[in-house]
PDB file of C-alpha atoms in Angstrom:
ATOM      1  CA  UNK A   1      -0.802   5.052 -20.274  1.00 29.00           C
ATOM      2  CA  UNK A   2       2.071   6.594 -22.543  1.00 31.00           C
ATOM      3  CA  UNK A   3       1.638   7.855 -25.699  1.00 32.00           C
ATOM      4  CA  UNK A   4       5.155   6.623 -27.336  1.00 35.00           C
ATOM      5  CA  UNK A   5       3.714   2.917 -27.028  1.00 37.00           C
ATOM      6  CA  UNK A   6       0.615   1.780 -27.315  1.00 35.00           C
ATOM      7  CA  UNK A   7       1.971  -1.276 -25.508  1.00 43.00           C
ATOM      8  CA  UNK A   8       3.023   0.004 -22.731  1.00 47.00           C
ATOM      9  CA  UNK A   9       0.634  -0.042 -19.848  1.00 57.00           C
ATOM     10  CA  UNK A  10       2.469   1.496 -17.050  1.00 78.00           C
ATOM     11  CA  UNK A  11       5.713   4.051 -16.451  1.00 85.00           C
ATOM     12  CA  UNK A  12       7.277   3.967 -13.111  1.00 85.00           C
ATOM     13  CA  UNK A  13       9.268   7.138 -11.579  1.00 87.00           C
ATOM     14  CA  UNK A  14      10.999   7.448  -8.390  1.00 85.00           C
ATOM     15  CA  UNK A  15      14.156   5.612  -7.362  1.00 88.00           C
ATOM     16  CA  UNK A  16      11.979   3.938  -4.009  1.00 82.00           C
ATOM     17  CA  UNK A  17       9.045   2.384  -6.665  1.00 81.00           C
ATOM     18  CA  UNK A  18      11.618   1.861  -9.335  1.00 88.00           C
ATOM     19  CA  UNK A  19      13.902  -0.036  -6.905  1.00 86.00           C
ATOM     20  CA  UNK A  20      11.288  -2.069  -5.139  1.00 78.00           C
ATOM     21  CA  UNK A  21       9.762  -3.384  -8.440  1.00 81.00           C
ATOM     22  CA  UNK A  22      13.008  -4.375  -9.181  1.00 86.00           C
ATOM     23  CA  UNK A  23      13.065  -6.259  -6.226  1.00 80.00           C
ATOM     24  CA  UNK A  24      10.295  -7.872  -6.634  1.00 76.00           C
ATOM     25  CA  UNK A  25      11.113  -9.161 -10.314  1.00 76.00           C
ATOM     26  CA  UNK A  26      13.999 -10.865  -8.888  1.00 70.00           C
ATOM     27  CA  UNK A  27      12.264 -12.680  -6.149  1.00 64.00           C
ATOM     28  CA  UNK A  28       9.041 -13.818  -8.710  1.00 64.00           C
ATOM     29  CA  UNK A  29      10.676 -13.665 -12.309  1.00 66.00           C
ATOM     30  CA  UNK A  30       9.308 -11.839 -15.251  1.00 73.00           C
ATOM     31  CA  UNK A  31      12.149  -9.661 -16.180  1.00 80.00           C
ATOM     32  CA  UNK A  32      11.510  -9.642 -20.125  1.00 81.00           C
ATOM     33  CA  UNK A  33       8.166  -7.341 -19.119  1.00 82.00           C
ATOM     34  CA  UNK A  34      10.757  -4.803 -17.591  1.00 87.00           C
ATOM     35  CA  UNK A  35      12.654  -2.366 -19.724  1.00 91.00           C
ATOM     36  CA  UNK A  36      14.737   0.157 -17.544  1.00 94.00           C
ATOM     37  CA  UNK A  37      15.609   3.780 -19.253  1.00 95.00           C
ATOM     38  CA  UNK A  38      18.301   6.132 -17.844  1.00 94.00           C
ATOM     39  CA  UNK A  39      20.139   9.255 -19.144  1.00 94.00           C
ATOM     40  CA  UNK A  40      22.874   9.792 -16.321  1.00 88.00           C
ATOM     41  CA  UNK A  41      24.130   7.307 -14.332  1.00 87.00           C
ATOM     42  CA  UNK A  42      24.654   9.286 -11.032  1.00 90.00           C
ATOM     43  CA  UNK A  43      25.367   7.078  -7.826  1.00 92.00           C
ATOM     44  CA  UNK A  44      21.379   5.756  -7.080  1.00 92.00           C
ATOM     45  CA  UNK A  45      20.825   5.045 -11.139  1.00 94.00           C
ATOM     46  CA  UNK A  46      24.021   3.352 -10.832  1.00 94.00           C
ATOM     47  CA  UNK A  47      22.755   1.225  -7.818  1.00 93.00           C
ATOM     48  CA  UNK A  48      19.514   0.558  -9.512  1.00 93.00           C
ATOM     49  CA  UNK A  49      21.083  -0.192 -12.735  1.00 94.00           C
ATOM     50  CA  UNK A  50      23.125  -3.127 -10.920  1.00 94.00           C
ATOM     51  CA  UNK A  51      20.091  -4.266  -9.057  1.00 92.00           C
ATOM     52  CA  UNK A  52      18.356  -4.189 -12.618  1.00 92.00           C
ATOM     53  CA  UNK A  53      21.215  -5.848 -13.997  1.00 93.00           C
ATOM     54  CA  UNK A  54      21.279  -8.777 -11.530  1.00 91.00           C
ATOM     55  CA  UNK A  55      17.495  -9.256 -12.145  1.00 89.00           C
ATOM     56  CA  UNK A  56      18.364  -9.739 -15.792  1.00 91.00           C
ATOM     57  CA  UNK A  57      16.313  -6.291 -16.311  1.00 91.00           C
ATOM     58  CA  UNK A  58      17.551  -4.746 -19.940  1.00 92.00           C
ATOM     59  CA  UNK A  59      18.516  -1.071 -19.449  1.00 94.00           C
ATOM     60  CA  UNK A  60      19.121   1.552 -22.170  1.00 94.00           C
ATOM     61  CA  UNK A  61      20.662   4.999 -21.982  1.00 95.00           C
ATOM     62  CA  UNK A  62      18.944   7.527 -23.303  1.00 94.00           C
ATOM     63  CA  UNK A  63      18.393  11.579 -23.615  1.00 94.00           C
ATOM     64  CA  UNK A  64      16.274  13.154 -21.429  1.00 92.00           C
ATOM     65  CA  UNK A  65      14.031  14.184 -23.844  1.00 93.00           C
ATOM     66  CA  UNK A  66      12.921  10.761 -24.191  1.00 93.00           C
ATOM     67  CA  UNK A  67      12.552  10.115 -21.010  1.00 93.00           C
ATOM     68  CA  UNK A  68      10.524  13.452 -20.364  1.00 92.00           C
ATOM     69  CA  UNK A  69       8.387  12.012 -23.414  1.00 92.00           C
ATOM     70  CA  UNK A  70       7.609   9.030 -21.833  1.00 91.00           C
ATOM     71  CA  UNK A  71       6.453  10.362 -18.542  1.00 88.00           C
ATOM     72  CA  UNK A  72       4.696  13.392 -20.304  1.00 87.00           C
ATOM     73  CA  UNK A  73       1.258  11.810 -19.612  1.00 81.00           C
ATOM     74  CA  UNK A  74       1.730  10.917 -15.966  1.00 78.00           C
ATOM     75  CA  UNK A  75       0.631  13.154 -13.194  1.00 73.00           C
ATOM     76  CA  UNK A  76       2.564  16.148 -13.059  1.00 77.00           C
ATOM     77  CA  UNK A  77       3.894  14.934  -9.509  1.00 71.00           C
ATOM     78  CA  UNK A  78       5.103  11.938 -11.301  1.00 77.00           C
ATOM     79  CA  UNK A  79       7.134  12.985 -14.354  1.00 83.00           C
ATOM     80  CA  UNK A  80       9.859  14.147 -11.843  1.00 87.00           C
ATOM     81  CA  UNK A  81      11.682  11.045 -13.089  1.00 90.00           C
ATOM     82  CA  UNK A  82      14.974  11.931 -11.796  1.00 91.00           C
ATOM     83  CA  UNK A  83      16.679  10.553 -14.994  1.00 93.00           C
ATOM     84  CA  UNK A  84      15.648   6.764 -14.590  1.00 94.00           C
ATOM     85  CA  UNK A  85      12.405   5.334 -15.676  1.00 93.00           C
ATOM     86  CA  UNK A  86      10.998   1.900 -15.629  1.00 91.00           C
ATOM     87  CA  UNK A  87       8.530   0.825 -18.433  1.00 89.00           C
ATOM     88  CA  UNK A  88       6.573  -2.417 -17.524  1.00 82.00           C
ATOM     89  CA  UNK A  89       4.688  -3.653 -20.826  1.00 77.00           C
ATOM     90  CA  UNK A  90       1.631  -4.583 -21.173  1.00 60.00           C
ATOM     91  CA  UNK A  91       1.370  -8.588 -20.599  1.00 51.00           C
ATOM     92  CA  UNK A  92       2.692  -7.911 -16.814  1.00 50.00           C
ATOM     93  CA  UNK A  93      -0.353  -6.092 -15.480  1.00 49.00           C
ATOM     94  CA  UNK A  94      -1.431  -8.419 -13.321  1.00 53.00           C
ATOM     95  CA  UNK A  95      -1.797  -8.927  -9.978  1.00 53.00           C
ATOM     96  CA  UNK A  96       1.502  -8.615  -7.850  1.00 61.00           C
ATOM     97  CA  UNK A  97       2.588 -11.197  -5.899  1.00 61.00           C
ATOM     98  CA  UNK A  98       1.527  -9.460  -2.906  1.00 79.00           C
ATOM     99  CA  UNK A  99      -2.236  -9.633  -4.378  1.00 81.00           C
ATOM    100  CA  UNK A 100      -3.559 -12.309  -1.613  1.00 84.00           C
ATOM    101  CA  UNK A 101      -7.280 -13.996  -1.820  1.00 87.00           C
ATOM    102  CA  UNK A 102      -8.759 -12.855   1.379  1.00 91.00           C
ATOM    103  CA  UNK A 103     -10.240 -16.596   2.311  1.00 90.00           C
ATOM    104  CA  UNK A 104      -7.096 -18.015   1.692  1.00 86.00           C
ATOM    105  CA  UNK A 105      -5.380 -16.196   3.908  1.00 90.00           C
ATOM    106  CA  UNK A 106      -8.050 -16.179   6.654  1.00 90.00           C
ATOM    107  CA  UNK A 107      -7.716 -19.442   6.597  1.00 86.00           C
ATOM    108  CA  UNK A 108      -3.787 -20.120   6.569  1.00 83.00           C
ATOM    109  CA  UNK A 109      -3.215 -16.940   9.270  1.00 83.00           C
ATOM    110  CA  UNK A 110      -6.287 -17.298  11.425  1.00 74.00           C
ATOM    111  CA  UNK A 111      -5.002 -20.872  13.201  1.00 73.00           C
ATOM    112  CA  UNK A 112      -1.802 -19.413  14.963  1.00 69.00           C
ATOM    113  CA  UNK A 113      -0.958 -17.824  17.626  1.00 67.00           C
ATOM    114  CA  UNK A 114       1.266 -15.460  15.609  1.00 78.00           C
ATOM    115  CA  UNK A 115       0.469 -11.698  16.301  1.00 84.00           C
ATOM    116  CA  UNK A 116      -1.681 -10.520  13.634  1.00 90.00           C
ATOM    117  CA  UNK A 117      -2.456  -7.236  12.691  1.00 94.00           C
ATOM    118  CA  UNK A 118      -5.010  -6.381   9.726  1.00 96.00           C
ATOM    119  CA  UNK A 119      -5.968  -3.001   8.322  1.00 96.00           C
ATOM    120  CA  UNK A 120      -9.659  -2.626   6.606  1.00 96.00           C
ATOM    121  CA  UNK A 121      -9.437   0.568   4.079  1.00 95.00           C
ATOM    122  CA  UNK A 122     -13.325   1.561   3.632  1.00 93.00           C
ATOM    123  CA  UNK A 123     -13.835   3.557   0.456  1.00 89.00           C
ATOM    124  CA  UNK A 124     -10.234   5.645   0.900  1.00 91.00           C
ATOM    125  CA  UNK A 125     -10.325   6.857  -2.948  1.00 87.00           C
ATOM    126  CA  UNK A 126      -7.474   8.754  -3.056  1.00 88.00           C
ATOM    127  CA  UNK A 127      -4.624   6.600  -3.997  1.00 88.00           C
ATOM    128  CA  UNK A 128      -2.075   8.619  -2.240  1.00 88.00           C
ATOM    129  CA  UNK A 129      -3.665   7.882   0.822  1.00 91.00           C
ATOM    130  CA  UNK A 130      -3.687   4.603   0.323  1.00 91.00           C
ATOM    131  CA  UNK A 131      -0.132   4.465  -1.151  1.00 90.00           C
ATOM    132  CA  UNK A 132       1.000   6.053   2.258  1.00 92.00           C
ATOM    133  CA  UNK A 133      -0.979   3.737   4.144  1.00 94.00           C
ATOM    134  CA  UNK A 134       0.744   0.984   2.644  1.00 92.00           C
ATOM    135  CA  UNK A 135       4.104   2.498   3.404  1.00 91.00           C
ATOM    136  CA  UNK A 136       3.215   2.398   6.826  1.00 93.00           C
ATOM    137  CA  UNK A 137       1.425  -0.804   7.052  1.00 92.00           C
ATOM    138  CA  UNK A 138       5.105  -2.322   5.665  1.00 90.00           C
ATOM    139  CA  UNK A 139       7.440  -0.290   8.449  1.00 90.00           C
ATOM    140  CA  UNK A 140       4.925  -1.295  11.137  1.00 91.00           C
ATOM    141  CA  UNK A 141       4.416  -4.768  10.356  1.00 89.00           C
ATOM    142  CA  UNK A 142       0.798  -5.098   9.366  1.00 92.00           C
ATOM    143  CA  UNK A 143      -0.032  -8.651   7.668  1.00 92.00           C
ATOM    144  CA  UNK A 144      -2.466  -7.569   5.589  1.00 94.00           C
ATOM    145  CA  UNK A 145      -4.749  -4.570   4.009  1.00 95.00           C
ATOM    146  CA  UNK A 146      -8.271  -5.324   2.968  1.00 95.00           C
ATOM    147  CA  UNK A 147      -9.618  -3.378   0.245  1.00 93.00           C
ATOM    148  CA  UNK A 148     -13.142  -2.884  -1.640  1.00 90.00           C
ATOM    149  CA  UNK A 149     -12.915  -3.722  -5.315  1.00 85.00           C
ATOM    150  CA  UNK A 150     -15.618  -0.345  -5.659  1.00 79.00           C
ATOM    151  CA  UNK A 151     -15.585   2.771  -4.334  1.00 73.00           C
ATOM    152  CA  UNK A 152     -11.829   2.669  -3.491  1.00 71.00           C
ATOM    153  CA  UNK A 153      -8.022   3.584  -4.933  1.00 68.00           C
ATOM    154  CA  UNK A 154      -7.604  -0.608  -5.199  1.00 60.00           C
ATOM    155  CA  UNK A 155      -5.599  -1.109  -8.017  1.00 66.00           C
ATOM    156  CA  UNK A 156      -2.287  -1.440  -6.212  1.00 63.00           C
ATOM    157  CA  UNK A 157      -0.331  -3.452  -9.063  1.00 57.00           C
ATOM    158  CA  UNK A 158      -0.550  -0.798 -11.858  1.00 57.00           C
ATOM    159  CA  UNK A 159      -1.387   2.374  -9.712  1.00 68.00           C
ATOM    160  CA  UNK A 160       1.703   4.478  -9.764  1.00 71.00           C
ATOM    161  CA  UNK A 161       0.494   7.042  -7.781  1.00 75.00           C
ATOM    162  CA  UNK A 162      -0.080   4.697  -5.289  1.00 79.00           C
ATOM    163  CA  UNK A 163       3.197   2.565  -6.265  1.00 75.00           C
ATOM    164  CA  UNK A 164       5.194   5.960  -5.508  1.00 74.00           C
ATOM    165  CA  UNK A 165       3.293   7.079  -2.797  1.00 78.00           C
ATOM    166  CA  UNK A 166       4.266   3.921  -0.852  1.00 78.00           C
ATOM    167  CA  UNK A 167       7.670   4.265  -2.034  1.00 75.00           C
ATOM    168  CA  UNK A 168       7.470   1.061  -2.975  1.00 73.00           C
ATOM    169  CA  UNK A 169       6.086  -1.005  -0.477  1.00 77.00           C
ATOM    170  CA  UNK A 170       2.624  -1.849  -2.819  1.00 75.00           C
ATOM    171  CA  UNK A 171       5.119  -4.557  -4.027  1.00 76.00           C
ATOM    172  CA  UNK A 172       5.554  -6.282  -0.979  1.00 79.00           C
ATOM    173  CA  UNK A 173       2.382  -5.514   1.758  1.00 87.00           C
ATOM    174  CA  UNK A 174      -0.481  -8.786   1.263  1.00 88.00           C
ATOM    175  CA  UNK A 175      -3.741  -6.724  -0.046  1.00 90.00           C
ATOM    176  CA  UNK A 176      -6.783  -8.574  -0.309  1.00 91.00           C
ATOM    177  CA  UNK A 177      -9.209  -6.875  -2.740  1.00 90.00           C
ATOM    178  CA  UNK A 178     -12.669  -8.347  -1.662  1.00 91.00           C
ATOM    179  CA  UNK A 179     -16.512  -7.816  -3.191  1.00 90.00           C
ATOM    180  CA  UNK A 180     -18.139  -6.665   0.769  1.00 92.00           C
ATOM    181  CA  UNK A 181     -15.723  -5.146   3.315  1.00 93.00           C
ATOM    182  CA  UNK A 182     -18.612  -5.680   5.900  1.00 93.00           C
ATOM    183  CA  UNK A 183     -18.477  -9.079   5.182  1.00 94.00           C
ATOM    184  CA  UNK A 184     -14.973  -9.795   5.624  1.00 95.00           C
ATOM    185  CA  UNK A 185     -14.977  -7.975   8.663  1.00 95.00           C
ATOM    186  CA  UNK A 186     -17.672 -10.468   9.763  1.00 95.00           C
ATOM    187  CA  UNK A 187     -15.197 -13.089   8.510  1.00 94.00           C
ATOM    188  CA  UNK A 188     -12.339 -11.953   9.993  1.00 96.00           C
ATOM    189  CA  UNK A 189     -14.400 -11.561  13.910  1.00 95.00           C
ATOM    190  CA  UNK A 190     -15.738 -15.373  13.467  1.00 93.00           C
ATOM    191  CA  UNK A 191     -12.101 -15.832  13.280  1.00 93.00           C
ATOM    192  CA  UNK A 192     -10.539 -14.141  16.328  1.00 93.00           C
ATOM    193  CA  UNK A 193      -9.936 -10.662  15.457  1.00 95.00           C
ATOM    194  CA  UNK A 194     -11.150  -7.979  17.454  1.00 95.00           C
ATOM    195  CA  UNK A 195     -12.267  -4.928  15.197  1.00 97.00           C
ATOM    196  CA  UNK A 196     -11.076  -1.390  15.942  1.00 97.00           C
ATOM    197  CA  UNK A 197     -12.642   1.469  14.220  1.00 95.00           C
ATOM    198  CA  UNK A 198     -11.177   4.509  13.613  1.00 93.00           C
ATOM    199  CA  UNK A 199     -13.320   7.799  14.224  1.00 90.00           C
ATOM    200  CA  UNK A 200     -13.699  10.933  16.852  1.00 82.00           C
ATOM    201  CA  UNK A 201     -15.822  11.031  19.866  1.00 83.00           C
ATOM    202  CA  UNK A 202     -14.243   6.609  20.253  1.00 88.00           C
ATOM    203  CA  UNK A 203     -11.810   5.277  23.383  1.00 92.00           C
ATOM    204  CA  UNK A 204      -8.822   6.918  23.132  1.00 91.00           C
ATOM    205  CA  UNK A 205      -6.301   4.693  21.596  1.00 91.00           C
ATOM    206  CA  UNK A 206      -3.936   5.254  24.161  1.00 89.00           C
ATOM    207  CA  UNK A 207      -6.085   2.931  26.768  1.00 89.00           C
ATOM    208  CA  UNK A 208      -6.549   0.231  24.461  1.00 89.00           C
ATOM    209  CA  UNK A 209      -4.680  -3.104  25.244  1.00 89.00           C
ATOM    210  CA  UNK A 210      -4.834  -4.585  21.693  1.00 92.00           C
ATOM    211  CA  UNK A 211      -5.225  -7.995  20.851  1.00 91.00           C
ATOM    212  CA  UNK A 212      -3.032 -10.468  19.289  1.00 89.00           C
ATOM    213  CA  UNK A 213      -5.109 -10.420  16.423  1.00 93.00           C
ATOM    214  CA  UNK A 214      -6.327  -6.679  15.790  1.00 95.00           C
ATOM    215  CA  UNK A 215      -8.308  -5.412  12.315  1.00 96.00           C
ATOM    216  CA  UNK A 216      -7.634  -1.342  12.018  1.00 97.00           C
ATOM    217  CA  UNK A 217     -10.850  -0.009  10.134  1.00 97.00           C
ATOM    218  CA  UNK A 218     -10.497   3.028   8.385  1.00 95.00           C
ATOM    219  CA  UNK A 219     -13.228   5.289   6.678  1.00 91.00           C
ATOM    220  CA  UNK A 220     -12.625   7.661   4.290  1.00 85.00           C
ATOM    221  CA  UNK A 221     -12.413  11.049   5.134  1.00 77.00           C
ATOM    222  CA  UNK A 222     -15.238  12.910   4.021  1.00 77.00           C
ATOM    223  CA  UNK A 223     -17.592  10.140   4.974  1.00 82.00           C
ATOM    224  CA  UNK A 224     -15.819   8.074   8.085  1.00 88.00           C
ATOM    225  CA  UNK A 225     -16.729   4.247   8.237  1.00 92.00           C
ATOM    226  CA  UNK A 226     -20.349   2.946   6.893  1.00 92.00           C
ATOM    227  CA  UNK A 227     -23.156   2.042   9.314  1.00 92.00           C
ATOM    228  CA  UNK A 228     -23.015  -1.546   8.569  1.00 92.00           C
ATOM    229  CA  UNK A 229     -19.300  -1.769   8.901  1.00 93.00           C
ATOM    230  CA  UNK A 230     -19.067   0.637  11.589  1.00 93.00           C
ATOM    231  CA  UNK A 231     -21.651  -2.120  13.473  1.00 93.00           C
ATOM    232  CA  UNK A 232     -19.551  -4.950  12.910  1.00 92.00           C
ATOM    233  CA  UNK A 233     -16.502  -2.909  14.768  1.00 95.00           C
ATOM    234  CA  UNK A 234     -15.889  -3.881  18.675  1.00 95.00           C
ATOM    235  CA  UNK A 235     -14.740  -0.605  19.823  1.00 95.00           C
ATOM    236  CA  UNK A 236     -14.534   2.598  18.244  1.00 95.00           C
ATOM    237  CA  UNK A 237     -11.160   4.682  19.268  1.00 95.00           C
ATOM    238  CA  UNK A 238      -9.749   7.724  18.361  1.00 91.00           C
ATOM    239  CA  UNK A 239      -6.453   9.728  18.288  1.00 91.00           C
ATOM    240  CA  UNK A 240      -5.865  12.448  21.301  1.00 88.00           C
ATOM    241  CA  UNK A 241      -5.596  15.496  19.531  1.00 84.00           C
ATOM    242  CA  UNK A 242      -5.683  19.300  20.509  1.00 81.00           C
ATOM    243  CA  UNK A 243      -5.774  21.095  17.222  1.00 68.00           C
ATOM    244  CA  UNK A 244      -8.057  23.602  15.968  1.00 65.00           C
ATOM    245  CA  UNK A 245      -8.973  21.393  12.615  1.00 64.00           C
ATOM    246  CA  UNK A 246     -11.136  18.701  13.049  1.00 61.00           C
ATOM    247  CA  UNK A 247      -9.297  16.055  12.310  1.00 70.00           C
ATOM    248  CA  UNK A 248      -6.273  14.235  11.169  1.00 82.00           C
ATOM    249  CA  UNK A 249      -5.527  12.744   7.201  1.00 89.00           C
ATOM    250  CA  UNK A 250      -6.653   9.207   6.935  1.00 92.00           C
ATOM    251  CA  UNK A 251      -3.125   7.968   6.085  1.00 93.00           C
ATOM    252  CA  UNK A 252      -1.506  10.108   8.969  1.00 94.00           C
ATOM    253  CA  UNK A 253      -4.506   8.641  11.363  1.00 93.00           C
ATOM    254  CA  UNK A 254      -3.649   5.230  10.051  1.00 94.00           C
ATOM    255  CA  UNK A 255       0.452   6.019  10.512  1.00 94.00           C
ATOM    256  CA  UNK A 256      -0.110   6.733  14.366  1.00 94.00           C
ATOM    257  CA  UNK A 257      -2.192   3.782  14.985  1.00 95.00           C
ATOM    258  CA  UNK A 258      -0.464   1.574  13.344  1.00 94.00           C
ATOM    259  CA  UNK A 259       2.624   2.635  15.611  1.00 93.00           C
ATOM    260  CA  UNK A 260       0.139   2.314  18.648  1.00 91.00           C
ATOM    261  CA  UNK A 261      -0.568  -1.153  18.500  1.00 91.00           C
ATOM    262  CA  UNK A 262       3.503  -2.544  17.528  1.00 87.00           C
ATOM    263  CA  UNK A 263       4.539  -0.659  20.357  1.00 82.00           C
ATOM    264  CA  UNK A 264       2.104  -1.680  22.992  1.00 70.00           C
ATOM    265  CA  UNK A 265       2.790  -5.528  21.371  1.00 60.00           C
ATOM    266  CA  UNK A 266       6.458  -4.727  21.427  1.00 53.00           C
ATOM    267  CA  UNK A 267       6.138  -3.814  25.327  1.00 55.00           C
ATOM    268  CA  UNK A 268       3.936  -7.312  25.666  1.00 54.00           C
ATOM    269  CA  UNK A 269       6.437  -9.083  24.624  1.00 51.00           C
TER     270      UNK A 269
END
């Protein structure tokens, strides 16, 4: 992905993704992949460098010309690196921890009596969309996000669009990448949940008494949710809006359901 290595497969920006991966190498190991690369060490680098440092993550101080080299072939929304940059190499992209197979799970979450709330992505392709999905999914306490392996932004271990956009929280949300979406859906029903899809003209989401165990379908934008999927949903809702645009941004959508259903479980409690 960066031109001064060929062995480097993925630069990180952003204090939130840089801090979170961090995290998450101290929890699962694999700290020799990490290299960290700073030019000032202002009051966040210094906090990340002692999280790094902990995590037995190497760090080197550098000039910010390198680090403006090594982020030259990012996105231009991403080479705002803020003077700290985290290089993962090569032999660690692979799936996160957080990278769950979607029968396992089923079948370790769908016995209890746990509140369980599961969010179906359906072809959302643009990876900040799903990065700020994600972000929300982890405030609001979703258990997991189902994703297509086609047709969607799915690579959530070395997307750092996504990885930023979630500030983070790609590292620590479950995701289940699966082959058919309709069929886990169909999965996921002959296992208790109740299926909610998200489009206009549905219930209002405001008279819905969700479930303990709830599935959030979302369609992408341009296209909503597919027939087949869209027949495997028990109710379709929608978001009470009075704007003159026709509707809202899949991730903000997402954001305001998500809140719906913890707060109406919160007041069930």
């Amino acid at each position: 992905m960066v031109a001064v290595k060929s062995e480097v497969a993925l630069i990180i920006t952003g204090f939130h993704s840089i801090e979170e991966k961090i995290r998450a190498v101290s929890t699962s190991g694999g700290a020799g992949a990490f290299k960290l690369y700073y030019s000032k060490a202002g009051p966040r680098v210094k906090k990340i460098l002692a999280a790094a440092d902990a995590a037995g993550v190497k760090a080197n101080q550098v000039e910010d010309s390198k680090l403006d080299l090594m982020v030259s072939s990012l996105d231009e929304a991403l080479r705002d690196h803020r003077g700290i940059v985290l290089e993962v190499a090569d032999d660690a992209k692979k799936p996160g921890a957080n990278i769950v197979d979607f029968d396992v799970w089923l079948k370790t979450n769908s016995s209890d009596s746990c509140r369980k709330l599961v969010v179906l992505l359906d072809r959302v392709t643009d990876p900040h969309n799903v990065g700020a999905i994600l972000r929300s999914c982890d405030q609001f306490g979703a258990a997991l996000v189902v994703l297509p392996e086609h047709k969607a932004a799915s690579d959530i271990a070395g997307n750092e669009v996504i990885g930023r956009s979630s500030a983070g929280a790609s590292a620590w949300v479950p995701v289940a990448i699966v082959n058919n979406l309709a069929r886990a859906a169909e999965k996921l029903k002959a296992a208790g949940f109740w299926l909610y899809g998200a489009d206009a003209g549905g219930k209002s989401c405001c008279e819905i008494d969700f479930p303990e165990k709830t599935v959030l379908v979302m369609g992408s934008e341009g296209t909503g949710i597919a027939d087949l999927l869209e027949k495997q949903c028990d109710q379709i809702i929608s978001i009470p809006t009075c704007g003159k645009i026709d509707s809202l941004n899949v991730s903000v959508a997402a954001g305001i359901l998500l809140y719906e259903v913890s707060t109406r479980a919160s007041r069930q409690k």
